[in-house]
Amino acid sequence: YGRFLYSTTKKAMKLIKIATCILAPAIVFGLSTYLTISLLLKFQQTTICPDIRGKTVEDARALVRDKGLDLVVLRYERRNDVPYNHITVQKPDANISTKKGRVVYVIVSEGPELMKTPGFVGLTTEEAQKMVNEKRLVLDKTVMVPSLKTDRVIAQLPAQGSDILEYGKVTLF
């Protein structure tokens, strides 16, 4: 019985030695990785990403700089509902905790398209209304004035050839 106990103990000790040689480095590696990540995250400074949608690029840049972040414009896109140089999309989203030094990516509106005002003088009011719609303008008002040319446009604001924004307002006389 003693010999059996001795050989079993010897085998068990050998297995423990092998397990220790294999498991000890894995445990040390796992523990050191955990502690390193924990310490890095603990001492890393964070901030709340501000909401910069709808702000100009200059105002947004100042806001994110105050929070310790950077701003990068990814692209510009044509938006008729957002004025020129105003931010439409931001990543990361607003009010999210983020690391200081992180980059906030934005998409900026090019605003509505700038074009030349077409000429409406001499057209009938029906023709003028049709042209207003085709040119993506808005007929603000039609002012009726006494004239020998009935049902004809005799003047317009803004004048023909002047710059106007897409979906800008036109007044016909």
mmCIF file of C-alpha atoms in Angstrom, residues 10-130:
data_model
loop_
_atom_site.group_PDB
_atom_site.id
_atom_site.type_symbol
_atom_site.label_atom_id
_atom_site.label_comp_id
_atom_site.label_asym_id
_atom_site.label_seq_id
_atom_site.Cartn_x
_atom_site.Cartn_y
_atom_site.Cartn_z
ATOM 1 C CA LYS A 10 4.615 11.277 -7.162
ATOM 2 C CA LYS A 11 2.261 11.364 -10.190
ATOM 3 C CA ALA A 12 0.022 13.922 -8.529
ATOM 4 C CA MET A 13 3.030 16.124 -7.753
ATOM 5 C CA LYS A 14 4.173 15.832 -11.359
ATOM 6 C CA LEU A 15 0.700 16.886 -12.596
ATOM 7 C CA ILE A 16 0.631 19.799 -10.160
ATOM 8 C CA LYS A 17 4.082 20.877 -11.373
ATOM 9 C CA ILE A 18 2.992 20.738 -15.041
ATOM 10 C CA ALA A 19 -0.267 22.566 -14.299
ATOM 11 C CA THR A 20 1.632 25.228 -12.369
ATOM 12 C CA CYS A 21 4.086 25.745 -15.232
ATOM 13 C CA ILE A 22 1.234 26.155 -17.718
ATOM 14 C CA LEU A 23 -1.348 27.977 -15.614
ATOM 15 C CA ALA A 24 0.928 30.351 -13.720
ATOM 16 C CA PRO A 25 1.996 32.388 -16.802
ATOM 17 C CA ALA A 26 -1.604 32.471 -18.071
ATOM 18 C CA ILE A 27 -2.858 33.707 -14.689
ATOM 19 C CA VAL A 28 -0.074 36.289 -14.402
ATOM 20 C CA PHE A 29 -0.717 37.497 -17.974
ATOM 21 C CA GLY A 30 -4.486 37.741 -17.443
ATOM 22 C CA LEU A 31 -4.113 39.532 -14.121
ATOM 23 C CA SER A 32 -1.560 42.027 -15.464
ATOM 24 C CA THR A 33 -3.736 42.750 -18.513
ATOM 25 C CA TYR A 34 -6.780 43.333 -16.306
ATOM 26 C CA LEU A 35 -4.874 45.639 -13.957
ATOM 27 C CA THR A 36 -3.300 47.612 -16.821
ATOM 28 C CA ILE A 37 -6.641 48.211 -18.548
ATOM 29 C CA SER A 38 -8.328 49.064 -15.254
ATOM 30 C CA LEU A 39 -5.658 51.627 -14.395
ATOM 31 C CA LEU A 40 -5.731 53.176 -17.874
ATOM 32 C CA LEU A 41 -9.500 53.518 -17.827
ATOM 33 C CA LYS A 42 -9.515 54.810 -14.266
ATOM 34 C CA PHE A 43 -7.141 57.675 -14.986
ATOM 35 C CA GLN A 44 -8.410 58.492 -18.478
ATOM 36 C CA GLN A 45 -10.262 61.787 -18.619
ATOM 37 C CA THR A 46 -13.712 61.872 -20.162
ATOM 38 C CA THR A 47 -16.124 64.617 -21.111
ATOM 39 C CA ILE A 48 -19.686 64.929 -22.358
ATOM 40 C CA CYS A 49 -19.874 65.513 -26.114
ATOM 41 C CA PRO A 50 -21.812 68.764 -26.709
ATOM 42 C CA ASP A 51 -24.808 69.007 -29.049
ATOM 43 C CA ILE A 52 -23.480 70.966 -32.029
ATOM 44 C CA ARG A 53 -26.177 70.166 -34.598
ATOM 45 C CA GLY A 54 -27.611 73.352 -36.097
ATOM 46 C CA LYS A 55 -24.578 75.424 -35.086
ATOM 47 C CA THR A 56 -22.077 76.996 -37.487
ATOM 48 C CA VAL A 57 -18.765 75.211 -37.949
ATOM 49 C CA GLU A 58 -16.903 78.026 -36.151
ATOM 50 C CA ASP A 59 -19.228 77.961 -33.119
ATOM 51 C CA ALA A 60 -19.125 74.149 -33.000
ATOM 52 C CA ARG A 61 -15.330 74.102 -33.207
ATOM 53 C CA ALA A 62 -15.139 76.458 -30.203
ATOM 54 C CA LEU A 63 -17.631 74.319 -28.207
ATOM 55 C CA VAL A 64 -15.812 71.037 -28.792
ATOM 56 C CA ARG A 65 -12.410 72.623 -28.154
ATOM 57 C CA ASP A 66 -13.691 73.837 -24.766
ATOM 58 C CA LYS A 67 -14.590 70.211 -23.962
ATOM 59 C CA GLY A 68 -11.127 68.943 -24.964
ATOM 60 C CA LEU A 69 -12.268 67.446 -28.270
ATOM 61 C CA ASP A 70 -11.380 68.054 -31.932
ATOM 62 C CA LEU A 71 -13.732 68.658 -34.872
ATOM 63 C CA VAL A 72 -13.344 67.270 -38.396
ATOM 64 C CA VAL A 73 -15.725 68.007 -41.296
ATOM 65 C CA LEU A 74 -16.364 64.755 -43.172
ATOM 66 C CA ARG A 75 -18.280 66.316 -46.063
ATOM 67 C CA TYR A 76 -20.669 69.003 -47.171
ATOM 68 C CA GLU A 77 -24.125 68.174 -48.467
ATOM 69 C CA ARG A 78 -26.834 70.250 -50.101
ATOM 70 C CA ARG A 79 -29.729 70.803 -47.679
ATOM 71 C CA ASN A 80 -32.531 73.239 -48.429
ATOM 72 C CA ASP A 81 -33.849 73.068 -44.862
ATOM 73 C CA VAL A 82 -30.523 73.905 -43.145
ATOM 74 C CA PRO A 83 -28.615 77.165 -43.714
ATOM 75 C CA TYR A 84 -25.149 77.257 -45.238
ATOM 76 C CA ASN A 85 -22.230 76.193 -42.989
ATOM 77 C CA HIS A 86 -24.475 74.708 -40.272
ATOM 78 C CA ILE A 87 -23.917 71.204 -38.913
ATOM 79 C CA THR A 88 -26.531 68.570 -39.769
ATOM 80 C CA VAL A 89 -24.991 65.360 -38.317
ATOM 81 C CA GLN A 90 -22.405 64.647 -35.627
ATOM 82 C CA LYS A 91 -20.619 61.508 -34.432
ATOM 83 C CA PRO A 92 -20.312 60.738 -31.565
ATOM 84 C CA ASP A 93 -23.831 61.785 -30.720
ATOM 85 C CA ALA A 94 -24.582 64.612 -28.313
ATOM 86 C CA ASN A 95 -24.599 64.098 -24.533
ATOM 87 C CA ILE A 96 -22.485 60.925 -24.637
ATOM 88 C CA SER A 97 -19.481 60.469 -22.361
ATOM 89 C CA THR A 98 -16.345 60.337 -24.494
ATOM 90 C CA LYS A 99 -12.584 60.451 -24.038
ATOM 91 C CA LYS A 100 -10.891 63.851 -24.126
ATOM 92 C CA GLY A 101 -8.884 64.296 -27.294
ATOM 93 C CA ARG A 102 -11.374 62.322 -29.386
ATOM 94 C CA VAL A 103 -12.466 63.639 -32.788
ATOM 95 C CA VAL A 104 -16.081 64.694 -33.395
ATOM 96 C CA TYR A 105 -16.953 64.086 -37.049
ATOM 97 C CA VAL A 106 -19.602 66.294 -38.668
ATOM 98 C CA ILE A 107 -21.532 66.728 -41.905
ATOM 99 C CA VAL A 108 -22.154 70.341 -42.876
ATOM 100 C CA SER A 109 -24.926 71.868 -44.990
ATOM 101 C CA GLU A 110 -24.079 73.719 -48.176
ATOM 102 C CA GLY A 111 -27.453 75.379 -47.791
ATOM 103 C CA PRO A 112 -29.915 75.951 -50.588
ATOM 104 C CA GLU A 113 -28.532 76.492 -54.081
ATOM 105 C CA LEU A 114 -27.741 80.062 -55.146
ATOM 106 C CA MET A 115 -29.081 81.009 -58.593
ATOM 107 C CA LYS A 116 -29.977 83.998 -60.746
ATOM 108 C CA THR A 117 -33.521 85.337 -60.593
ATOM 109 C CA PRO A 118 -35.325 84.618 -63.855
ATOM 110 C CA GLY A 119 -37.230 87.333 -65.696
ATOM 111 C CA PHE A 120 -40.989 87.366 -65.195
ATOM 112 C CA VAL A 121 -41.759 90.781 -66.751
ATOM 113 C CA GLY A 122 -44.105 90.435 -69.725
ATOM 114 C CA LEU A 123 -45.444 87.025 -68.749
ATOM 115 C CA THR A 124 -49.035 86.393 -67.737
ATOM 116 C CA THR A 125 -49.606 85.685 -64.068
ATOM 117 C CA GLU A 126 -50.307 82.041 -64.928
ATOM 118 C CA GLU A 127 -47.050 81.707 -66.913
ATOM 119 C CA ALA A 128 -45.135 83.455 -64.147
ATOM 120 C CA GLN A 129 -46.583 81.098 -61.476
ATOM 121 C CA LYS A 130 -45.600 78.089 -63.578
#
